[in-house]
XYZ file of C-alpha atoms in Angstrom:
598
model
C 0.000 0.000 0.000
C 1.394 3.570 -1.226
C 2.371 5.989 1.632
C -0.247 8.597 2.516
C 2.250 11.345 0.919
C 2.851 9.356 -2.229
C 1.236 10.922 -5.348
C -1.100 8.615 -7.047
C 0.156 6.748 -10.586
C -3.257 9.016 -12.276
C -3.810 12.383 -13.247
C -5.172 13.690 -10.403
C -6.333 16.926 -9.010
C -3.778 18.486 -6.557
C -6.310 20.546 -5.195
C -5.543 21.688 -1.352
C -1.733 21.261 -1.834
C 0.525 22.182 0.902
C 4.461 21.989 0.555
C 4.350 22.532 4.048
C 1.982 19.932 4.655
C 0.708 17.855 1.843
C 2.577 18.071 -0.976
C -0.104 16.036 -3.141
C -3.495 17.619 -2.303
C -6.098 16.229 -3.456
C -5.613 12.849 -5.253
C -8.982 12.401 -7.164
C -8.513 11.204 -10.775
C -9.060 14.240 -13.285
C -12.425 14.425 -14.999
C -11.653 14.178 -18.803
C -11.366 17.254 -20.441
C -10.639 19.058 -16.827
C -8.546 19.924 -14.506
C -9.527 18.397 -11.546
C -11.620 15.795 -10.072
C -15.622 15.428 -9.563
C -15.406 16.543 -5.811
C -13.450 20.049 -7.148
C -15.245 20.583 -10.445
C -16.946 24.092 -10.722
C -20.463 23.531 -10.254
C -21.400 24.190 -14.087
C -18.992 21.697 -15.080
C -20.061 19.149 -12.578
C -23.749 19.699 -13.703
C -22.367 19.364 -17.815
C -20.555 16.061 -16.916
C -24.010 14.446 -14.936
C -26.052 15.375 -17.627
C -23.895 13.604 -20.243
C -23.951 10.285 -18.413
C -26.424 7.502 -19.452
C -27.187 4.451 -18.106
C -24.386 1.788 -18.813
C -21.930 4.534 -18.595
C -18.202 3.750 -17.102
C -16.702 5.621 -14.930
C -13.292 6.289 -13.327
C -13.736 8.243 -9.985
C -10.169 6.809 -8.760
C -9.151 9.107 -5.478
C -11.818 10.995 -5.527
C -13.911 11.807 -2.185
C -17.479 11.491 -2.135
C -20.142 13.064 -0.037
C -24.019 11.794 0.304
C -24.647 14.514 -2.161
C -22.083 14.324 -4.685
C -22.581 10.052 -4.696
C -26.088 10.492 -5.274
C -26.300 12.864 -8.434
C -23.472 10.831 -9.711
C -25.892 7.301 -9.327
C -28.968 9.169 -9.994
C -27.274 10.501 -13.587
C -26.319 6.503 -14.035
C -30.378 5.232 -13.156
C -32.212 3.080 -15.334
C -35.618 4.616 -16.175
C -36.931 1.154 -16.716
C -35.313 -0.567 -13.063
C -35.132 2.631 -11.431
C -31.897 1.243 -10.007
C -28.316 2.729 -11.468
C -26.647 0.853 -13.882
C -23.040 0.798 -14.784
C -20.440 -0.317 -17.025
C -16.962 -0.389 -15.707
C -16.757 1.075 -11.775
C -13.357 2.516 -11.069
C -13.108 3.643 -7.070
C -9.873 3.072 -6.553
C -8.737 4.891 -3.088
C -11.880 6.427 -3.365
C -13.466 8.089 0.017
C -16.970 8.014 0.798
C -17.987 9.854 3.772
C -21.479 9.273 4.378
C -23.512 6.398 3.227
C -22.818 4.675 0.013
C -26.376 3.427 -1.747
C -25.159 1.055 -4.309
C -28.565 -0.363 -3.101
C -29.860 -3.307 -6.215
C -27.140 -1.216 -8.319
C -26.064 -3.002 -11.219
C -22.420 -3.279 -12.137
C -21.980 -4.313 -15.925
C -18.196 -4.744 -16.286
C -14.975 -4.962 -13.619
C -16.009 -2.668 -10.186
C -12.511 -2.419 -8.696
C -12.849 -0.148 -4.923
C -9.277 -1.450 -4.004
C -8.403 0.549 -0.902
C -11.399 2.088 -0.912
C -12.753 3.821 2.347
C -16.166 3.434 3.658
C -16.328 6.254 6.634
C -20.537 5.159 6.877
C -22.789 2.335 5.559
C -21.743 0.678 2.613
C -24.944 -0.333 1.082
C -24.423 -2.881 -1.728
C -27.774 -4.753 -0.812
C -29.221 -6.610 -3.978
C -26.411 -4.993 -6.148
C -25.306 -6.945 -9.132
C -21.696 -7.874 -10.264
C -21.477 -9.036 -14.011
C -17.679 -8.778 -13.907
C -14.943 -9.075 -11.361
C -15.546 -7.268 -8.245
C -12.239 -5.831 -6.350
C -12.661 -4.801 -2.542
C -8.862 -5.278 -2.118
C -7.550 -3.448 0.993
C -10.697 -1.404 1.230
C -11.887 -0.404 4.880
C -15.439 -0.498 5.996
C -15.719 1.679 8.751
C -19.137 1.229 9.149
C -21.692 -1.844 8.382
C -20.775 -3.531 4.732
C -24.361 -4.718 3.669
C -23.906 -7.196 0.990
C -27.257 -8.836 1.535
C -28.916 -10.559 -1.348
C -25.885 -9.090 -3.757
C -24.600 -11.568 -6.539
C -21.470 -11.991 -7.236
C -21.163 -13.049 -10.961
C -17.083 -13.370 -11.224
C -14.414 -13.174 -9.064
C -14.905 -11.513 -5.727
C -12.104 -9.690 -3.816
C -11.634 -8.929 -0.302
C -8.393 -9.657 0.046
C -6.976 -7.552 3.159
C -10.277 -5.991 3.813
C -10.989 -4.148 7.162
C -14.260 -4.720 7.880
C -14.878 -2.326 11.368
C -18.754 -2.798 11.735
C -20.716 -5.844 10.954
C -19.610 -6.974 7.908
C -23.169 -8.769 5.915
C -23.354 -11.320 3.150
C -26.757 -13.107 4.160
C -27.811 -14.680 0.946
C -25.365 -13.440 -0.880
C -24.247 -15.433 -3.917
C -21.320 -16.017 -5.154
C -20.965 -17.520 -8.836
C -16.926 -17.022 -9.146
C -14.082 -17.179 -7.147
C -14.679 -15.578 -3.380
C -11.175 -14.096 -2.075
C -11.171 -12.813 1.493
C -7.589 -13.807 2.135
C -6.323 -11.645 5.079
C -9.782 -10.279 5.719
C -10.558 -8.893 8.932
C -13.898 -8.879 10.426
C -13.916 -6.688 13.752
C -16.922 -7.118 14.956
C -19.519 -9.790 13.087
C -19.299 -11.493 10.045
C -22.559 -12.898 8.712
C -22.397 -15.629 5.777
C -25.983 -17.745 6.320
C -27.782 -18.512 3.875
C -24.942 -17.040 1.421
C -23.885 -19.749 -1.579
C -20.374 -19.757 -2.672
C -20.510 -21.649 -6.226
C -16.635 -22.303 -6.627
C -14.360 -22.198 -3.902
C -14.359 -19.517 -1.096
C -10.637 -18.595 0.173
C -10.584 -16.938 4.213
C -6.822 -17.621 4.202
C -5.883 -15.775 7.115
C -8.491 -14.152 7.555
C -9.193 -12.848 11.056
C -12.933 -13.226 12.723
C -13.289 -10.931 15.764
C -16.570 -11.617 17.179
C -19.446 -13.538 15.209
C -18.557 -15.992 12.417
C -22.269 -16.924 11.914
C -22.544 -19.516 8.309
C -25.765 -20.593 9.000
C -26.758 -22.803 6.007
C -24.118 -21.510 3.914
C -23.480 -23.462 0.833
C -20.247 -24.121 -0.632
C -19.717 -26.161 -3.878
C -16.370 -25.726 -3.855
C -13.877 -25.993 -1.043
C -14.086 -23.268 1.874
C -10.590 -22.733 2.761
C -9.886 -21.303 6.393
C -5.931 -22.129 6.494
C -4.644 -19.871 8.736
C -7.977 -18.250 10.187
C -8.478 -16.777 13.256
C -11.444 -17.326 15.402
C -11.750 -15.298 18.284
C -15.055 -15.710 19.938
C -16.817 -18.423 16.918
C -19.183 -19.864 19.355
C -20.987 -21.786 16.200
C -20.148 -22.337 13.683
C -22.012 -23.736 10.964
C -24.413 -25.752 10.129
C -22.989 -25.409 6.727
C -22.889 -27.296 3.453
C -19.910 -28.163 1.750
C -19.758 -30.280 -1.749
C -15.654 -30.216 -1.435
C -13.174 -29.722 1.192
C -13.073 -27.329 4.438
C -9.974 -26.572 5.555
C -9.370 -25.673 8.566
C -5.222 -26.455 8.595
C -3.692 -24.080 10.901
C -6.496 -22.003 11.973
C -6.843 -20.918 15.815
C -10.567 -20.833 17.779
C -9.648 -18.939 21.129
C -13.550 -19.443 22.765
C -15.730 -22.623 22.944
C -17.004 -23.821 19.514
C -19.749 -25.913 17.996
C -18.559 -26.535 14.249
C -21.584 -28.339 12.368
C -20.308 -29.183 9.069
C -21.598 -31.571 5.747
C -18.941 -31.310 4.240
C -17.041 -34.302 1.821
C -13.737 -33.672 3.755
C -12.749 -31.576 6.547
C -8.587 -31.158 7.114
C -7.759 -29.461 10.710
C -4.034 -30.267 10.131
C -2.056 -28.335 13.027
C -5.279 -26.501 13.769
C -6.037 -24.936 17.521
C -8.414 -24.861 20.085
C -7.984 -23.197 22.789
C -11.434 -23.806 24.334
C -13.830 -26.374 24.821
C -14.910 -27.787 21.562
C -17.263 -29.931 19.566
C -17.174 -31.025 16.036
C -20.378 -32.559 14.643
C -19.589 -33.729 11.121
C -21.857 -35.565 8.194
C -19.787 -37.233 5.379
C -16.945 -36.349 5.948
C -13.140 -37.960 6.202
C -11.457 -35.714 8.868
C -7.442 -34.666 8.984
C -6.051 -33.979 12.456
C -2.787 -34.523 11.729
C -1.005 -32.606 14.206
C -3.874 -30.299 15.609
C -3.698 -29.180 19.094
C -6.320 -28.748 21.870
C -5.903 -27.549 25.124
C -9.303 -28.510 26.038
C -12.014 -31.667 25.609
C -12.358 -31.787 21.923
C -15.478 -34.009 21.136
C -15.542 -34.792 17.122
C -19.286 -37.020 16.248
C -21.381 -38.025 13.753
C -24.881 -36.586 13.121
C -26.962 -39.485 11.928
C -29.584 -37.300 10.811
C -29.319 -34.267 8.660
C -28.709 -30.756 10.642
C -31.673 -29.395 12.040
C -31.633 -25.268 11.687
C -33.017 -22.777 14.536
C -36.944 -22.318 12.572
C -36.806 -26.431 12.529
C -36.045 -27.043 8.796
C -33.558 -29.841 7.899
C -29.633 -28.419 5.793
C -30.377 -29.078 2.650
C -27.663 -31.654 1.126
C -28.594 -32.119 -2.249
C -24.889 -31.254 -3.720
C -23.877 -34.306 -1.574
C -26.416 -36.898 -2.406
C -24.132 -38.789 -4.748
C -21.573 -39.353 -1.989
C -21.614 -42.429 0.072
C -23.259 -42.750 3.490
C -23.457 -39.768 5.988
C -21.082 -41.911 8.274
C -17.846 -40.022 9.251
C -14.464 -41.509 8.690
C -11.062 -40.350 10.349
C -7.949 -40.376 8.312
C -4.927 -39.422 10.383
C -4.600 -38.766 14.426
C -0.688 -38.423 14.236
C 0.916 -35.561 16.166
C -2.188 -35.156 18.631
C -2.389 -35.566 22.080
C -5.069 -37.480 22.949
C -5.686 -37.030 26.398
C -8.920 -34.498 25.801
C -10.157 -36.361 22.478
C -13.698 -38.260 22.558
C -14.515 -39.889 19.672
C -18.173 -40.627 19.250
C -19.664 -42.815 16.260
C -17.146 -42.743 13.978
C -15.442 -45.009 11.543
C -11.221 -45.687 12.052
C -10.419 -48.258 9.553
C -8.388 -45.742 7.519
C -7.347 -43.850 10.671
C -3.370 -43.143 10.775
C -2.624 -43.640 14.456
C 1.535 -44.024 14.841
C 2.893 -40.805 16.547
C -0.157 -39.756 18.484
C 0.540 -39.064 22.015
C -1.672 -40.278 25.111
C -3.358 -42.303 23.167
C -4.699 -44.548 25.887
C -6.286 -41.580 26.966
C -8.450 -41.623 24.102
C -11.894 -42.097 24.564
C -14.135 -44.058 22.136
C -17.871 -43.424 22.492
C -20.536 -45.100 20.218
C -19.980 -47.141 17.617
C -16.685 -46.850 17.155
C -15.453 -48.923 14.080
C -12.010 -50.440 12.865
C -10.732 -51.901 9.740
C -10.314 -56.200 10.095
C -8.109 -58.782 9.131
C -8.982 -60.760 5.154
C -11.067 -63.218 7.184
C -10.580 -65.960 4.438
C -8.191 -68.825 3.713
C -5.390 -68.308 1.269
C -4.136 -71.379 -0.396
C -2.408 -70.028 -3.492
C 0.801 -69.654 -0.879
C 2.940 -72.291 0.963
C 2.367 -72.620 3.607
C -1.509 -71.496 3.460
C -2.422 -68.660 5.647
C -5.465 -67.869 7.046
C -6.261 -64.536 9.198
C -9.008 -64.876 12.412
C -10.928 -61.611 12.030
C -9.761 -59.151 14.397
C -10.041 -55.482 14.797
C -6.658 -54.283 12.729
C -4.906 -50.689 12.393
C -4.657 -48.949 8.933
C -1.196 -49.057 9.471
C -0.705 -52.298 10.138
C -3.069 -53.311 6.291
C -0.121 -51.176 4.491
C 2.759 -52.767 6.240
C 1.647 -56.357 5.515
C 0.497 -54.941 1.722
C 4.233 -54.264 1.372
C 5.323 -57.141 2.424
C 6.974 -60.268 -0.130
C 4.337 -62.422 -1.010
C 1.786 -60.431 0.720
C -2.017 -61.959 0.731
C -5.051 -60.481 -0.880
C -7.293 -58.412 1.405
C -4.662 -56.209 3.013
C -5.089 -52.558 1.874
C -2.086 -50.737 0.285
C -1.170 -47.198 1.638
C -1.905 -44.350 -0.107
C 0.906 -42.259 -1.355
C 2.430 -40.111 1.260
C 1.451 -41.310 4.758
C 4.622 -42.933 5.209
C 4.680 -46.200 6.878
C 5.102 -47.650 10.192
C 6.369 -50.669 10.773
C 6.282 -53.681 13.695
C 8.185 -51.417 16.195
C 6.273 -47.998 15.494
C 2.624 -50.060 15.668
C 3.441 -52.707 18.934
C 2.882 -49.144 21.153
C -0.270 -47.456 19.377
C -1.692 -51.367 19.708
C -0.505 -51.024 23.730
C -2.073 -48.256 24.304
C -5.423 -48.831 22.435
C -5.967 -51.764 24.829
C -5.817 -49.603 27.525
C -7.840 -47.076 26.543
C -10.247 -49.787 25.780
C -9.718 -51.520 28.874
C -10.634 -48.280 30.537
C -13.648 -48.035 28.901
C -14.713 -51.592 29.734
C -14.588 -52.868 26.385
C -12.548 -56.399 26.534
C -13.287 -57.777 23.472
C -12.153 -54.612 21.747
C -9.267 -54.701 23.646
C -8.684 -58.354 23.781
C -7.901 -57.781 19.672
C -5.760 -54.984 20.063
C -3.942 -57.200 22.715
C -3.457 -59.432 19.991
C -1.736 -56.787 17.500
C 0.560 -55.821 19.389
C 1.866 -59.427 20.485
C 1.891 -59.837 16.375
C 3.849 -56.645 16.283
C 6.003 -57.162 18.987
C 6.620 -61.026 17.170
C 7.908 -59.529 14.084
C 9.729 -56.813 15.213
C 13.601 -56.694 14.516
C 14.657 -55.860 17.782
C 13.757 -58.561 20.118
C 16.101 -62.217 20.845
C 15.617 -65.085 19.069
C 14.673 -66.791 22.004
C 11.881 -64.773 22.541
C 10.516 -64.518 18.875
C 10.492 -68.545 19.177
C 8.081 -67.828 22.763
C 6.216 -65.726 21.100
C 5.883 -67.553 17.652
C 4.866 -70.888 19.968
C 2.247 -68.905 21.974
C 0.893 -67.782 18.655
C 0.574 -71.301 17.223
C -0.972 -72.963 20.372
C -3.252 -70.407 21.133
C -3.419 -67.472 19.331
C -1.876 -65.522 22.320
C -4.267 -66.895 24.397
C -7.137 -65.417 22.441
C -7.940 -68.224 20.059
C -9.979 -71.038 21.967
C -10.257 -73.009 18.702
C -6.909 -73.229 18.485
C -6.001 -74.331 21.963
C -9.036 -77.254 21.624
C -7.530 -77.851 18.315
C -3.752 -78.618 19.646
C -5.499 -80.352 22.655
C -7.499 -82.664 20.589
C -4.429 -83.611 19.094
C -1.926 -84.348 21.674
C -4.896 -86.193 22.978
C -4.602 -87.888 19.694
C -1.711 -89.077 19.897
C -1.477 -89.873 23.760
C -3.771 -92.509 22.998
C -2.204 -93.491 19.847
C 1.011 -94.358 21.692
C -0.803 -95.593 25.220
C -2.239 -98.052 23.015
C 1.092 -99.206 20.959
C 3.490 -98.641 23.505
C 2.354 -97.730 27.180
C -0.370 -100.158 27.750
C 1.187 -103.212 29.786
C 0.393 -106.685 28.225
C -1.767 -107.957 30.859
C -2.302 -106.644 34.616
C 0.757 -107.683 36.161
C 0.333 -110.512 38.525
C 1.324 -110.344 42.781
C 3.240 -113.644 44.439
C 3.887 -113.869 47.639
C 6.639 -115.591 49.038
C 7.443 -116.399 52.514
C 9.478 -119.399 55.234
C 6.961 -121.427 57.889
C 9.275 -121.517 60.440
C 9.891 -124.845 62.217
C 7.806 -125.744 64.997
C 5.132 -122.289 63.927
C 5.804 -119.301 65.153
C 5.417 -115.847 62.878
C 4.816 -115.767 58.819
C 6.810 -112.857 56.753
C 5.555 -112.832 53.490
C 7.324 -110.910 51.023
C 5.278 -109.907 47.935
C 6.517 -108.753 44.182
C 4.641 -107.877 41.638
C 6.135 -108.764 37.655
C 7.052 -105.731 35.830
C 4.680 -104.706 33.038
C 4.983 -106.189 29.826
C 5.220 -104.562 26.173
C 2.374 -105.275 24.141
C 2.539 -107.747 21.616
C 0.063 -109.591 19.041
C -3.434 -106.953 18.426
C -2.928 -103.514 20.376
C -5.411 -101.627 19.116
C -8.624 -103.165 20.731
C -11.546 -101.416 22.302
C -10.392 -102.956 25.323
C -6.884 -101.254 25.178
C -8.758 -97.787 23.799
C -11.279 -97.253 26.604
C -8.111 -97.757 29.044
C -5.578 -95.568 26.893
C -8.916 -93.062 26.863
C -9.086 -93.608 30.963
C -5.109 -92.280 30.839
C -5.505 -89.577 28.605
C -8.288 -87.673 30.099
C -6.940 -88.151 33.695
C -4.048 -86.440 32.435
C -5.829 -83.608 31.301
C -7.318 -82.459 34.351
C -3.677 -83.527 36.008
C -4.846 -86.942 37.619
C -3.115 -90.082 37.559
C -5.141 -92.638 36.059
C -3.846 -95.757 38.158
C -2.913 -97.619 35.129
C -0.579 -100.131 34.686
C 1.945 -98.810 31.851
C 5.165 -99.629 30.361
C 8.171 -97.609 30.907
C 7.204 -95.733 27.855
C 3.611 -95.353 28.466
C 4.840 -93.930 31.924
C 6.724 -90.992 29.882
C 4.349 -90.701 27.795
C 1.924 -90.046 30.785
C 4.105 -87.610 31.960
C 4.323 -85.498 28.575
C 0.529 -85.822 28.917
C 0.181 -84.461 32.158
C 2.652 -81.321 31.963
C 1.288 -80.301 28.038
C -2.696 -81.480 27.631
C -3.518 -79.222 31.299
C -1.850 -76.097 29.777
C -3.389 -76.294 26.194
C -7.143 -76.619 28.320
C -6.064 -73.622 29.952
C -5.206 -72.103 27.383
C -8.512 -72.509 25.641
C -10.067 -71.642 28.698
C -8.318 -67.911 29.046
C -9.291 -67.536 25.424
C -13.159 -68.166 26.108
C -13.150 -65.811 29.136
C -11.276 -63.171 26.951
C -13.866 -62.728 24.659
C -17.033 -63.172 26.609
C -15.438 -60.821 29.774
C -17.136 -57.210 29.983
């Protein structure tokens, strides 16, 4: 922006000049044919120059200060008979000054209206005003209200590093090109309901004092709020969006209530530095990085918004998008410990790097993505994964992986990857955040990713990735009762496979006694051996020899001797019995109680 003492780039008037004090004087643009500007003209010459304007006309009043009286014979010489509204072609107000109220009232603007660093001192009243071309409010200053209600818009609008001092109004406003309020600030209220932004609406940076009211605002492009500033945006929405809002880097400093239908919403490295509630239809949300210093609840509406005089938000530009459900893509950089999650879908959710997370609470029907649930035999060995609740990042580290199964979803280019080390932590502390919330099943799976993680991470002994890998395979870390009863059945198996070759005795070994009558009577000792049991020999697998080997086996399952006669080998192959079968029932047993526990 030129210094105040700079002399404009235009012809202009120099009326009032002061070496002393202003060198420039007056800065208004000169009227063609004169000498100095509309404000200075001799009356006579003022009059000549109204009279010769028709409807239509363009006109360059760049510098030039307006009073009520002079801005209304200039729009009263530019009226349409037929409208009774004025009409013109090309509107150049550049560092123009209007000190009372400007009535561009249902004014019609047929080419480019450019009022860059214009000043407002009163009411700028655009109400119902038409824009056929591009519309430039760059680093213009509304000192008083800006009333742009009902005004269309019909290419680019510019507000870039507008100061809007009183309440700056857009109800129903529409805007059919571009909308540019990039550095923007709005001192006291800003008023957007009801307004519709046909392409995208930029607020980069823009700075919202008091009121930020978008009421069922339509967007159907994205509404870009990087940067923002929010300083008292107690609501905010409900609003429609067909595209993205962005929220990246903006800062609320009250309480909030954003409603939003919206096909994506991206708070990356946003701030809240109040309480805070996010009610979202549609939409995949980004917090990547955002910050809050207070609860921050983020939920889905099942229903569409309901507005103040009971009518629904109209969501027509979104009815080819899937279902109203809410989807999070990325938690990483946040701390978790104020975050409440209600009703939301996490299957695509990027969780490696968030902090606190087992502070997180989960509300609702919270919902994550699973394991391929099928059998895959076009591999050796043959795979098969028990559905489980699984991270996002855990589908694009086993997508990457050599020889990698169908089912597991590939990442999408540029959320990096995490691998076994990263994800054994983020599935830690999801248990316990689900453990706090009295969810064991939930967390009973989560329990289970991170013993997979911690399994194939690089950093742990040998000896305890061969633990690990055998507590898998028996039992699914104690989480799979099918697969305990399944190893069970079969060591049973072959307990009474061997029993019945090996560790059965022949027959029941027979007792003598054996003993000296001494002379004349007197006192017996009887000493009394039994034979040693003898290997089986001839037909061993009788029903006879199974309903005793059966007898063996299930004592030894419930760690009970059987009272059997056995061989030396059937005797160690009790044993092995005994010290294995009891810990795969227990096994099975933990797993049952995980999963039906509350």
């Amino acid at each position: 922006m030129s210094a105040p003492s700079a002399a404009p780039y235009w012809p202009y008037c120099a009326n009032g000049a002061d070496a002393a004090g202003d060198p420039v004087g007056c800065r208004g643009v000169l009227v063609a044919g004169h000498t100095a500007c509309l404000a200075h003209l001799a009356d006579a010459d003022r009059d000549a120059y109204l009279a010769n304007l028709t409807p239509g006309a363009s006109i360059d009043h760049r510098g030039t200060t307006f009073t009520d009286s002079l801005l209304t014979a200039l729009l009263n010489a530019l009226r349409d008979p037929a409208t009774g509204n004025a009409r013109l072609g090309t509107g150049l107000f550049v560092k123009a000054t209007f000190e009372g109220t400007a009535p561009f009232e249902s004014a019609t603007f047929q080419d480019i209206a450019v009022f860059e660093a214009a000043t407002f001192k009163s009411i700028a009243l655009f109400k119902s005003a038409t824009f056929e071309g591009a519309a430039v409010f760059r680093e213009a200053t509304f000192e008083g209200a800006a009333v742009f209600r009902e005004a269309t818009f019909k290419d680019a609008a510019e507000f870039r590093w507008a100061t809007f001092k009183g309440e700056a109004l857009f109800q129903a406003t529409i805007f059919e090109g571009a909308a540019w309020f990039l550095s923007a600030t709005f001192e006291y209220a800003a008023r957007f309901q009801q307004a519709t932004f046909r392409r995208g609406a930029l607020f980069w940076s823009a700075a919202f004092g008091r009121l930020a009211v978008f009421r069922e605002t339509i967007f159907e492009g994205d509404a870009r709020f990087e940067l923002a500033t929010f300083v008292e945006a107690d609501s905010f929405g409900p609003l429609m969006c067909a595209g993205r809002v962005v929220l990246s880097g903006a800062v609320f400093g009250g309480p909030a209530t954003l409603s939003f239908a919206a096909r994506r919403l991206e708070c990356r490295r946003t701030r809240w530095s109040q309480t805070a509630e996010i009610r979202l239809r549609y939409a995949t949300v980004d917090l990547a990085h955002a910050v809050f210093e207070y609860p921050l609840t983020i939920a889905a509406e099942p229903d569409p918004f309901v507005l103040p005089d009971g009518r629904q938000l109209a969501e027509d530009p979104l009815a080819s998008a899937p279902a109203p459900g809410v989807r999070v893509a990325s938690l990483r950089g946040v701390d978790a410990a104020h975050l409440v999650l209600a009703d939301l879908d996490l299957s695509g959710c990027l969780f490696a790097g968030t902090v606190h997370l087992d502070q997180l609470r989960l509300e609702g029907a919270c919902t994550f993505d699973t394991a391929p649930p099928a059998a895959h035999w076009r591999r050796w060995p043959p795979v098969r994964f028990t559905e489980r609740r699984v991270l996002a990042e855990e589908h694009h580290w086993r997508a990457s992986r050599p020889a990698a199964v169908r089912g597991w979803n590939v990442a999408v280019l540029g959320v990096g990857r995490a691998g076994p080390l990263q994800m054994a932590p983020v599935y830690r502390a999801l248990r316990k955040a689900f453990e706090d919330g009295k969810h064991e099943p939930g967390a009973a799976d989560f329990y289970y990713g991170e013993m997979e993680m911690r399994r194939h991470a690089y950093d742990i002994p040998r000896s305890e990735r061969g633990l690990l890998t055998a507590y898998w395979a028996l039992s699914g870390y104690g989480l799979r009762a099918s697969r305990a009863l399944a190893w069970l059945g079969a060591a049973m198996l072959v307990t009474i496979v061997l029993l019945m070759a090996f560790g059965l005795a022949q027959d029941t070994p027979k007792q003598t006694a054996t003993g000296t009558v001494p002379a004349g009577g007197g006192k017996v000792t009887f000493e009394i051996d039994e034979d040693d049991p003898q290997n089986p020999t001839g037909n061993r697998f009788t029903g006879e020899r199974l309903e005793q080997a059966l007898n063996v086996t299930i004592n030894s399952v419930v760690f009970r001797s059987s009272g059997q006669d056995l061989t030396t080998a059937g005797t160690y192959v009790e044993m092995t019995s005994r010290l294995t079968e009891p810990v795969l029932l227990g096994l099975a047993v933990l797993a049952v109680r995980n999963r039906v526990r509350r």
